[in-house]
Coordinates of C-alpha atoms and ligand atoms in Angstrom, one line a residue:
X1 CA 56.4 -40.9 8.3
X2 CA 59.4 -42.1 10.5
X3 CA 60.5 -45.3 12.0
X4 CA 61.0 -45.8 15.8
X5 CA 63.7 -47.9 17.4
X6 CA 61.4 -51.0 17.3
X7 CA 61.3 -50.5 13.5
X8 CA 57.7 -49.7 13.2
X9 CA 56.6 -47.1 10.7
X10 CA 54.6 -44.2 12.1
X11 CA 51.9 -43.5 9.5
X12 CA 49.4 -40.6 10.0
X13 CA 46.7 -43.1 11.2
X14 CA 49.1 -44.5 13.7
X15 CA 50.1 -41.1 14.9
X16 CA 46.3 -40.3 15.4
X17 CA 45.8 -43.5 17.4
X18 CA 48.8 -42.6 19.6
X19 CA 47.5 -39.1 20.0
X20 CA 44.1 -40.4 21.3
X21 CA 45.9 -42.6 23.8
X22 CA 48.1 -39.7 25.0
X23 CA 44.9 -37.6 25.3
X24 CA 43.4 -40.1 27.7
X25 CA 46.7 -40.2 29.7
X26 CA 46.8 -36.4 29.7
X27 CA 43.3 -36.2 31.2
X28 CA 44.3 -38.7 34.0
X29 CA 47.5 -36.7 34.4
X30 CA 45.8 -33.4 34.8
X31 CA 43.3 -34.8 37.3
X32 CA 46.2 -36.3 39.3
X33 CA 48.1 -33.0 39.2
X34 CA 45.1 -31.0 40.6
X35 CA 44.5 -33.7 43.3
X36 CA 48.2 -33.5 44.3
X37 CA 47.9 -29.7 44.5
X38 CA 44.8 -30.0 46.6
X39 CA 46.6 -32.3 49.0
X40 CA 50.1 -30.9 49.1
X41 CA 49.4 -27.1 49.3
X42 CA 47.6 -27.4 52.6
X43 CA 49.9 -30.2 53.8
X44 CA 53.0 -28.0 53.5
X45 CA 51.5 -25.7 56.1
X46 CA 53.2 -27.9 58.7
X47 CA 56.5 -26.8 57.1
X48 CA 55.4 -23.2 57.3
X49 CA 54.5 -23.7 60.9
X50 CA 58.0 -25.0 61.7
X51 CA 60.2 -22.8 59.6
X52 CA 58.2 -19.6 58.7
X53 CA 56.2 -19.0 61.9
X54 CA 56.4 -15.2 61.4
X55 CA 54.5 -15.2 58.1
X56 CA 52.2 -18.1 58.9
X57 CA 49.0 -16.0 58.2
X58 CA 50.0 -14.8 54.7
X59 CA 51.3 -18.2 53.7
X60 CA 48.1 -19.9 55.0
X61 CA 45.9 -17.5 53.0
X62 CA 48.0 -18.2 49.8
X63 CA 47.8 -21.9 50.4
X64 CA 44.1 -22.0 51.1
X65 CA 43.2 -19.8 48.1
X66 CA 45.4 -22.0 45.9
X67 CA 43.6 -25.1 47.2
X68 CA 40.2 -23.5 46.7
X69 CA 41.2 -22.5 43.2
X70 CA 42.2 -26.1 42.4
X71 CA 39.1 -27.5 44.0
X72 CA 37.0 -25.3 41.7
X73 CA 39.1 -26.5 38.8
X74 CA 38.7 -30.2 39.4
X75 CA 35.0 -30.6 38.1
X76 CA 35.9 -28.7 34.9
X77 CA 38.5 -31.5 34.1
X78 CA 35.7 -34.0 33.1
X79 CA 34.1 -31.6 30.6
X80 CA 34.2 -32.8 27.0
X81 CA 35.1 -29.3 25.6
X82 CA 38.4 -29.6 27.5
X83 CA 39.6 -32.7 25.6
X84 CA 41.2 -30.6 22.8
X85 CA 42.8 -28.1 25.3
X86 CA 44.3 -30.5 27.8
X87 CA 47.9 -29.6 27.1
X88 CA 47.5 -25.8 27.5
X89 CA 45.3 -26.6 30.5
X90 CA 48.1 -28.7 32.1
X91 CA 50.5 -25.8 31.5
X92 CA 48.0 -23.6 33.2
X93 CA 47.8 -25.9 36.3
X94 CA 51.6 -26.0 36.6
X95 CA 51.9 -22.2 36.1
X96 CA 49.3 -21.5 38.8
X97 CA 51.3 -23.8 41.2
X98 CA 54.5 -22.0 40.3
X99 CA 52.8 -18.6 40.8
X100 CA 51.4 -19.6 44.2
X101 CA 54.9 -20.7 45.3
X102 CA 56.5 -17.5 43.9
X103 CA 54.0 -15.5 45.9
X104 CA 55.0 -17.3 49.0
X105 CA 58.7 -16.6 48.2
X106 CA 57.8 -12.9 47.9
X107 CA 56.6 -12.9 51.5
X108 CA 59.8 -14.8 52.6
X109 CA 62.9 -12.9 51.5
X110 CA 62.3 -13.2 47.8
X111 CA 65.0 -14.9 45.8
X112 CA 66.8 -15.9 49.0
X113 CA 63.9 -17.9 50.2
X114 CA 64.4 -21.7 50.3
X115 CA 60.8 -22.1 49.1
X116 CA 62.2 -21.9 45.5
X117 CA 62.5 -25.7 46.0
X118 CA 58.7 -25.8 45.6
X119 CA 59.2 -24.7 42.0
X120 CA 61.5 -27.7 41.5
X121 CA 58.7 -29.9 42.8
X122 CA 56.3 -28.4 40.3
X123 CA 58.6 -29.2 37.4
X124 CA 59.2 -32.8 38.7
X125 CA 55.4 -33.3 39.2
X126 CA 54.9 -32.1 35.6
X127 CA 57.4 -34.6 34.1
X128 CA 56.3 -37.5 36.3
X129 CA 52.6 -37.2 36.1
X130 CA 51.9 -35.8 32.6
X131 CA 52.7 -37.6 29.3
X132 CA 54.8 -34.8 27.9
X133 CA 57.4 -35.0 25.2
X134 CA 60.6 -33.0 25.4
X135 CA 59.2 -30.0 23.5
X136 CA 56.1 -29.7 25.5
X137 CA 58.0 -30.2 28.7
X138 CA 60.4 -27.4 27.6
X139 CA 57.4 -25.1 27.4
X140 CA 56.2 -26.1 30.8
X141 CA 59.7 -25.5 32.3
X142 CA 59.9 -22.2 30.6
X143 CA 56.5 -21.0 32.0
X144 CA 57.2 -22.3 35.5
X145 CA 60.6 -20.7 35.6
X146 CA 59.5 -17.5 33.9
X147 CA 56.7 -17.0 36.6
X148 CA 59.2 -17.4 39.4
X149 CA 61.9 -15.3 37.9
X150 CA 59.5 -12.5 36.8
X151 CA 58.0 -12.6 40.3
X152 CA 61.3 -12.1 42.2
X153 CA 62.7 -9.6 39.7
X154 CA 59.6 -7.5 40.0
X155 CA 59.8 -7.7 43.8
X156 CA 63.5 -6.9 44.0
X157 CA 63.1 -4.0 41.6
X158 CA 66.1 -5.4 39.8
X159 CA 68.3 -4.7 42.8
X160 CA 70.0 -8.0 43.6
X161 CA 71.9 -7.7 46.9
X162 CA 72.8 -11.3 47.3
X163 CA 73.6 -12.5 43.8
X164 CA 75.2 -15.8 45.2
X165 CA 71.8 -16.8 46.6
X166 CA 70.0 -16.0 43.3
X167 CA 72.5 -17.8 41.2
X168 CA 72.5 -20.8 43.6
X169 CA 68.7 -21.1 43.4
X170 CA 68.5 -20.5 39.7
X171 CA 71.2 -23.0 39.1
X172 CA 69.2 -25.7 40.8
X173 CA 66.0 -24.7 39.1
X174 CA 67.6 -24.7 35.6
X175 CA 69.2 -28.1 36.4
X176 CA 65.9 -29.5 37.4
X177 CA 64.3 -28.1 34.2
X178 CA 67.0 -29.8 32.1
X179 CA 66.6 -33.1 33.9
X180 CA 62.8 -32.7 33.4
X181 CA 63.1 -32.1 29.7
X182 CA 65.6 -35.1 29.3
X183 CA 63.3 -37.3 31.3
X184 CA 60.3 -36.2 29.2
X185 CA 62.3 -37.0 26.1
X186 CA 63.1 -40.5 27.3
X187 CA 59.7 -41.2 28.6
X188 CA 58.1 -40.2 25.3
X189 CA 60.5 -42.6 23.5
X190 CA 59.5 -45.4 25.9
X191 CA 55.9 -44.5 25.6
X192 CA 56.0 -44.8 21.8
X193 CA 57.9 -48.1 22.0
X194 CA 55.5 -49.6 24.4
X195 CA 52.6 -48.3 22.2
X196 CA 54.3 -50.2 19.3
X197 CA 54.5 -53.4 21.4
X198 CA 51.0 -52.9 22.6
X199 CA 49.6 -52.5 19.0
X200 CA 51.8 -55.4 17.9
X201 CA 50.2 -57.6 20.7
X202 CA 46.7 -56.4 19.7
X203 CA 47.5 -57.2 16.0
X204 CA 48.9 -60.6 16.9
X205 CA 45.8 -61.3 19.0
X206 CA 43.5 -60.2 16.2
X207 CA 45.5 -62.4 13.8
X208 CA 45.4 -65.3 16.2
X209 CA 41.6 -64.9 16.7
X210 CA 41.2 -64.7 12.9
X211 CA 43.3 -67.8 12.4
X212 CA 41.4 -69.6 15.1
X213 CA 38.1 -68.7 13.4
X214 CA 39.5 -69.8 10.0
X215 CA 40.7 -73.1 11.6
X216 CA 37.3 -73.6 13.1
X217 CA 35.6 -72.9 9.8
X218 CA 38.0 -75.3 8.1
X219 CA 37.4 -77.9 10.7
X220 CA 33.7 -77.3 10.3
X221 CA 33.7 -77.8 6.6
X222 CA 36.1 -80.8 7.0
X223 CA 33.6 -82.2 9.4
X224 CA 30.9 -81.5 6.8
X225 CA 33.1 -83.3 4.1
X226 CA 33.7 -86.2 6.4
X227 CA 30.0 -86.5 7.1
X228 CA 29.2 -86.4 3.4
X229 CA 31.9 -89.0 2.8
X230 CA 30.5 -91.2 5.6
X231 CA 27.0 -90.8 4.1
X232 CA 28.2 -91.7 0.7
X233 CA 30.1 -94.7 2.0
X234 CA 27.1 -95.9 4.0
X235 CA 24.9 -95.5 0.9
X236 CA 27.4 -97.4 -1.3
X237 CA 27.6 -100.1 1.4
X238 CA 23.8 -100.4 1.5
X239 CA 23.7 -100.5 -2.3
X240 CA 26.5 -103.2 -2.3
X241 CA 24.8 -105.2 0.3
X242 CA 21.5 -105.0 -1.6
X243 CA 23.4 -106.0 -4.9
X244 CA 25.0 -109.0 -3.1
X245 CA 21.6 -110.1 -1.6
X246 CA 20.0 -109.8 -5.0
X247 CA 22.7 -111.8 -6.6
X248 CA 22.5 -114.5 -3.9
X249 CA 18.7 -114.6 -4.3
X250 CA 19.1 -114.8 -8.0
X251 CA 21.5 -117.7 -7.8
X252 CA 19.1 -119.6 -5.5
X253 CA 16.1 -118.7 -7.8
X254 CA 18.1 -119.6 -11.0
X255 CA 19.1 -123.0 -9.5
X256 CA 15.5 -123.6 -8.6
X257 CA 14.3 -122.5 -12.1
X258 CA 16.8 -124.9 -13.7
X259 CA 16.3 -127.7 -11.2
X260 CA 12.5 -127.9 -11.5
X261 CA 12.2 -128.8 -15.2
X262 CA 15.3 -131.0 -14.9
X263 CA 13.8 -133.0 -12.0
X264 CA 10.5 -133.2 -13.8
X265 CA 12.2 -134.4 -17.0
X266 CA 14.2 -137.0 -15.1
X267 CA 11.1 -138.3 -13.3
X268 CA 9.1 -138.4 -16.5
X269 CA 11.9 -140.2 -18.3
X270 CA 11.9 -142.8 -15.5
X271 CA 8.1 -143.3 -15.7
X272 CA 8.4 -143.6 -19.6
X273 CA 11.1 -146.2 -19.3
X274 CA 8.9 -148.3 -16.9
X275 CA 5.9 -147.9 -19.1
X276 CA 7.9 -148.9 -22.2
X277 CA 9.2 -152.0 -20.3
X278 CA 5.6 -153.0 -19.6
X279 CA 4.7 -152.3 -23.2
X280 CA 2.2 -149.6 -22.3
X281 CA 3.4 -147.2 -25.1
X282 CA 1.7 -148.8 -28.0
X283 CA -0.3 -145.7 -28.8
X284 CA 1.2 -142.7 -30.6
X285 CA -1.2 -140.4 -28.8
X286 CA 0.4 -141.2 -25.5
X287 CA 3.9 -140.8 -27.0
X288 CA 2.9 -137.4 -28.4
X289 CA 1.6 -136.3 -25.0
X290 CA 4.9 -137.3 -23.4
X291 CA 6.9 -135.5 -26.0
X292 CA 4.8 -132.4 -25.5
X293 CA 5.6 -132.4 -21.8
X294 CA 9.3 -132.9 -22.6
X295 CA 9.3 -130.1 -25.0
X296 CA 7.5 -127.7 -22.5
X297 CA 10.1 -128.4 -19.9
X298 CA 13.0 -128.0 -22.3
X299 CA 11.5 -124.7 -23.5
X300 CA 11.3 -123.5 -19.9
X301 CA 15.0 -124.5 -19.5
X302 CA 16.0 -122.8 -22.7
X303 CA 14.2 -119.6 -21.6
X304 CA 16.1 -119.4 -18.4
X305 CA 19.4 -120.1 -20.0
X306 CA 18.6 -117.6 -22.8
X307 CA 17.8 -114.9 -20.3
X308 CA 21.1 -115.6 -18.4
X309 CA 23.0 -115.5 -21.7
X310 CA 21.3 -112.2 -22.6
X311 CA 22.3 -110.7 -19.2
X312 CA 25.9 -111.7 -19.8
X313 CA 25.8 -110.2 -23.3
X314 CA 24.3 -107.0 -22.0
X315 CA 27.0 -106.8 -19.3
X316 CA 29.7 -107.2 -21.9
X317 CA 28.0 -104.7 -24.1
X318 CA 27.5 -107.3 -26.8
X319 CA 23.7 -107.3 -27.2
X320 CA 23.5 -107.3 -31.0
X321 CA 20.6 -105.7 -32.8
X322 CA 20.0 -107.1 -36.3
X323 CA 17.6 -104.7 -38.0
X324 CA 15.4 -105.5 -40.9
X325 CA 12.1 -104.0 -42.0
X326 CA 9.3 -105.7 -40.1
X327 CA 5.6 -105.1 -39.4
X328 CA 5.1 -104.9 -35.7
X329 CA 1.4 -105.8 -36.0
X330 CA 2.4 -109.1 -37.5
X331 CA 5.1 -109.7 -35.0
X332 CA 2.8 -109.1 -32.0
X333 CA 0.1 -111.3 -33.5
X334 CA 2.6 -114.0 -34.0
X335 CA 3.7 -113.9 -30.3
X336 CA 0.0 -113.8 -29.2
X337 CA -0.5 -116.9 -31.3
X338 CA 2.5 -118.6 -29.6
X339 CA 1.2 -117.9 -26.1
X340 CA -2.5 -118.3 -26.7
X341 CA -2.7 -121.9 -25.4
X342 CA -1.0 -120.7 -22.1
X343 CA -3.6 -117.9 -21.8
X344 CA -6.3 -120.4 -22.5
X345 CA -5.1 -122.9 -19.9
X346 CA -4.8 -119.9 -17.5
X347 CA -8.3 -118.9 -18.4
X348 CA -7.1 -115.4 -19.2
X349 CA -8.7 -113.7 -22.1
X350 CA -6.2 -112.0 -24.4
X351 CA -7.0 -109.5 -27.2
X352 CA -5.1 -107.4 -29.6
X353 CA -6.3 -103.9 -30.7
X354 CA -4.5 -102.6 -33.7
X355 CA -5.5 -100.1 -36.4
X356 CA -3.2 -101.7 -39.0
X357 CA 0.4 -102.4 -39.9
X358 CA 3.1 -100.6 -38.1
X359 CA 6.3 -100.9 -40.1
X360 CA 9.8 -100.1 -38.8
X361 CA 13.4 -101.2 -39.0
X362 CA 13.8 -103.3 -35.9
X363 CA 15.3 -106.6 -34.7
X364 CA 12.4 -109.0 -35.0
X365 CA 13.8 -111.6 -32.6
X366 CA 14.5 -109.0 -29.9
X367 CA 11.1 -107.3 -30.3
X368 CA 9.4 -110.7 -30.0
X369 CA 11.4 -111.1 -26.8
X370 CA 9.9 -107.9 -25.4
X371 CA 6.4 -108.8 -26.3
X372 CA 6.7 -112.3 -24.9
X373 CA 8.1 -111.0 -21.6
X374 CA 5.3 -108.5 -21.2
X375 CA 2.6 -111.1 -22.1
X376 CA 4.0 -113.7 -19.8
X377 CA 4.1 -111.2 -17.0
X378 CA 0.6 -110.1 -17.7
X379 CA -0.4 -113.7 -17.5
X380 CA 1.6 -114.3 -14.3
X381 CA 0.6 -111.1 -12.4
X382 CA -2.8 -110.5 -14.2
X383 CA -4.9 -112.5 -11.7
X384 CA -6.7 -114.2 -14.5
X385 CA -8.4 -111.0 -15.6
X386 CA -8.5 -110.0 -19.3
X387 CA -5.3 -108.8 -20.9
X388 CA -5.3 -106.2 -23.7
X389 CA -2.5 -105.5 -26.2
X390 CA -2.8 -102.4 -28.2
X391 CA -0.7 -101.1 -31.1
X392 CA -0.8 -97.6 -32.6
X393 CA 1.5 -95.0 -34.2
X394 CA 2.4 -91.7 -32.8
X395 CA 4.2 -89.1 -34.8
X396 CA 7.6 -90.6 -34.3
X397 CA 7.1 -93.9 -32.6
X398 CA 5.3 -97.2 -32.6
X399 CA 3.4 -97.4 -29.3
X400 CA 2.8 -100.9 -27.9
X401 CA 0.8 -101.2 -24.7
X402 CA 0.2 -104.4 -22.7
X403 CA -2.6 -103.8 -20.1
X404 CA -3.6 -106.2 -17.4
X405 CA -6.0 -105.9 -14.5
X406 CA -3.9 -107.8 -12.0
X407 CA -1.9 -107.2 -8.8
X408 CA -0.4 -103.9 -9.9
X409 CA 2.8 -102.3 -8.8
X410 CA 3.2 -99.6 -6.1
X411 CA 4.6 -96.3 -7.6
X412 CA 7.8 -96.6 -5.5
X413 CA 8.8 -99.7 -7.6
X414 CA 7.9 -98.3 -11.0
X415 CA 11.6 -97.5 -11.8
X416 CA 13.3 -100.3 -9.9
X417 CA 11.5 -103.2 -11.5
X418 CA 13.5 -102.4 -14.7
X419 CA 16.8 -103.0 -12.9
X420 CA 18.6 -106.3 -13.0
X421 CA 17.3 -109.0 -10.6
X422 CA 14.8 -106.6 -9.1
X423 CA 11.4 -107.9 -8.2
X424 CA 8.4 -106.3 -6.5
X425 CA 6.8 -109.6 -5.4
X426 CA 7.8 -112.4 -3.0
X427 CA 9.6 -115.3 -4.7
X428 CA 7.5 -117.7 -2.6
X429 CA 4.4 -116.4 -4.3
X430 CA 5.6 -115.8 -7.9
X431 CA 8.4 -117.6 -9.7
X432 CA 10.8 -115.6 -11.8
X433 CA 14.3 -114.3 -11.9
X434 CA 13.7 -110.5 -12.2
X435 CA 15.5 -110.4 -15.6
X436 CA 12.6 -110.1 -18.1
X437 CA 11.9 -106.3 -17.7
X438 CA 15.7 -105.5 -17.5
X439 CA 16.4 -107.3 -20.7
X440 CA 13.3 -105.7 -22.4
X441 CA 14.5 -102.3 -21.3
X442 CA 18.0 -102.9 -22.7
X443 CA 16.5 -104.1 -26.0
X444 CA 14.1 -101.1 -26.3
X445 CA 16.9 -98.7 -25.5
X446 CA 19.2 -100.4 -28.0
X447 CA 16.5 -99.5 -30.6
X448 CA 16.5 -95.9 -29.4
X449 CA 13.2 -96.4 -27.7
X450 CA 11.9 -96.8 -24.2
X451 CA 9.8 -98.9 -21.8
X452 CA 7.8 -97.6 -18.9
X453 CA 4.9 -98.6 -16.7
X454 CA 1.7 -97.0 -15.4
X455 CA 0.3 -98.9 -12.5
X456 CA -1.4 -98.8 -9.1
X457 CA -1.4 -101.5 -6.5
X458 CA -4.2 -104.0 -7.0
X459 CA -5.5 -102.0 -10.0
X460 CA -3.5 -103.6 -12.8
X461 CA -0.6 -102.4 -14.9
X462 CA 0.0 -101.0 -18.4
X463 CA 3.5 -101.4 -19.8
X464 CA 4.2 -99.0 -22.7
X465 CA 6.9 -99.6 -25.2
X466 CA 8.0 -96.8 -27.6
X467 CA 10.0 -97.8 -30.7
X468 CA 11.2 -95.0 -33.1
X469 CA 9.7 -95.3 -36.6
X470 CA 12.6 -93.7 -38.3
X471 CA 16.2 -94.4 -37.6
Ligands
ADP1 P1 10.1 -111.7 -13.0 O1 8.8 -111.6 -13.5 O2 10.8 -112.8 -13.5 O3 10.2 -111.4 -11.6 P2 10.6 -109.2 -14.5 O4 11.8 -108.5 -14.8 O5 9.8 -109.6 -15.7 O6 11.0 -110.5 -13.6 O7 9.6 -108.3 -13.6 C1 10.2 -107.7 -12.5 C2 9.2 -107.5 -11.5 O8 8.2 -106.5 -12.0 C3 8.4 -108.7 -11.1 O9 9.0 -109.5 -10.2 C4 7.1 -108.1 -10.6 O10 7.2 -107.7 -9.3 C5 6.9 -106.8 -11.4 N1 6.0 -107.0 -12.6 C6 6.4 -107.2 -13.9 N2 5.3 -107.2 -14.7 C7 4.2 -107.1 -13.8 C8 2.8 -107.0 -14.0 N3 2.2 -107.1 -15.2 N4 2.0 -106.8 -12.9 C9 2.5 -106.6 -11.7 N5 3.9 -106.7 -11.5 C10 4.7 -106.9 -12.5

């Protein structure tokens, strides 16, 4: 392994790559040499005609047979088997040219003939057209010169009568050979350097292409990230807008819920005052009726305010659960008792199915809240049809079910109705704040239990509360 002047290391693989390139150039070079021979050998007949008219016939025969020989050689050059033998083949082409010129010299005063200049041309053609290094060129020079020198020595029978002419010609031939070898050395050096630059450019191009691909990939994934981000932001924006809308709706509903009983209270107080002034309240029955109405309105107010207080407790994580041993059957029966008059006035039958006491360690007040919420919803959304409360025990939980046959809930809303402020009905059709189920869920979960719904639109709903029996 060695370094060239550009500083590149020549590994065996690199040497192989370079060798392949040289082989291609060698093939082109050989073809060019043969073509040059085919053109120049006959073309020089004009010179023969002017300068060597007395030997025209012999020279023409040599020239034509050399041309025919090269013509026959040309098609062989494309053959694949020759790829490995291109260098010896190039030497062969040059030697034949040298032999042909030597033959011509033999007919023209041997070593004294000026046609030795043709041998010079053969050497120059070799160095200019073929991609030879100094060593290979040296062999070419040797063969070209040896052919010529042997030819004239054989012809002269080693009797040199005009040594000045021989020395003169050989001098020029050897000088051309040296120039040829030097030129081949320099050309080889330049060829290797330009090969280095060429491979450097190819490598840079490949690196650039790879970087471009990487950048594009990066850009693509960045674009993907940005798209995901935009999607997330849009989703968050929609969620926020929905939350704001819900809150606004809640504020307006809550104001309404608070305002209605207050207005009614204020009106009734006014009426009572007038009736008292005209002494119409002389009967305790009337007074009792009045107080009942007051109490109902106040209870409604307290319920709304309680729900709002619970929400704020839940948000602050301060929903306290005060456990004690209770019988769920009794608790449910108690709540049913409390709401029975409402069911009666709504002409909605209500029944409890229970197989006996279900005892657990729960917060009675909060459990009552769940049962009350579910019963009031069953009354509100139950379309006046019978409501059934069932209580049973599974292996680990108390199972409370409140089933109505009312408007039902589409499956898309089964989860969402347990969220804060969420409602699946129009506020113009049903009053409410969308808090009851949210609070019930928080209470059930605070007990380690759960609440869920099974329902179909227009086919009624069953709310199922699971409360763990053991802590
Ligand atoms: P509110 O009843 O005050 O709106 P809830 O949190 O109790 O709030 O209920 C949330 C929503 O769930 C209701 O608005 C209603 O759309 C739906 N829902 C609750 N109970 C029932 C039921 N028994 N039948 C049909 N829909 C119900």
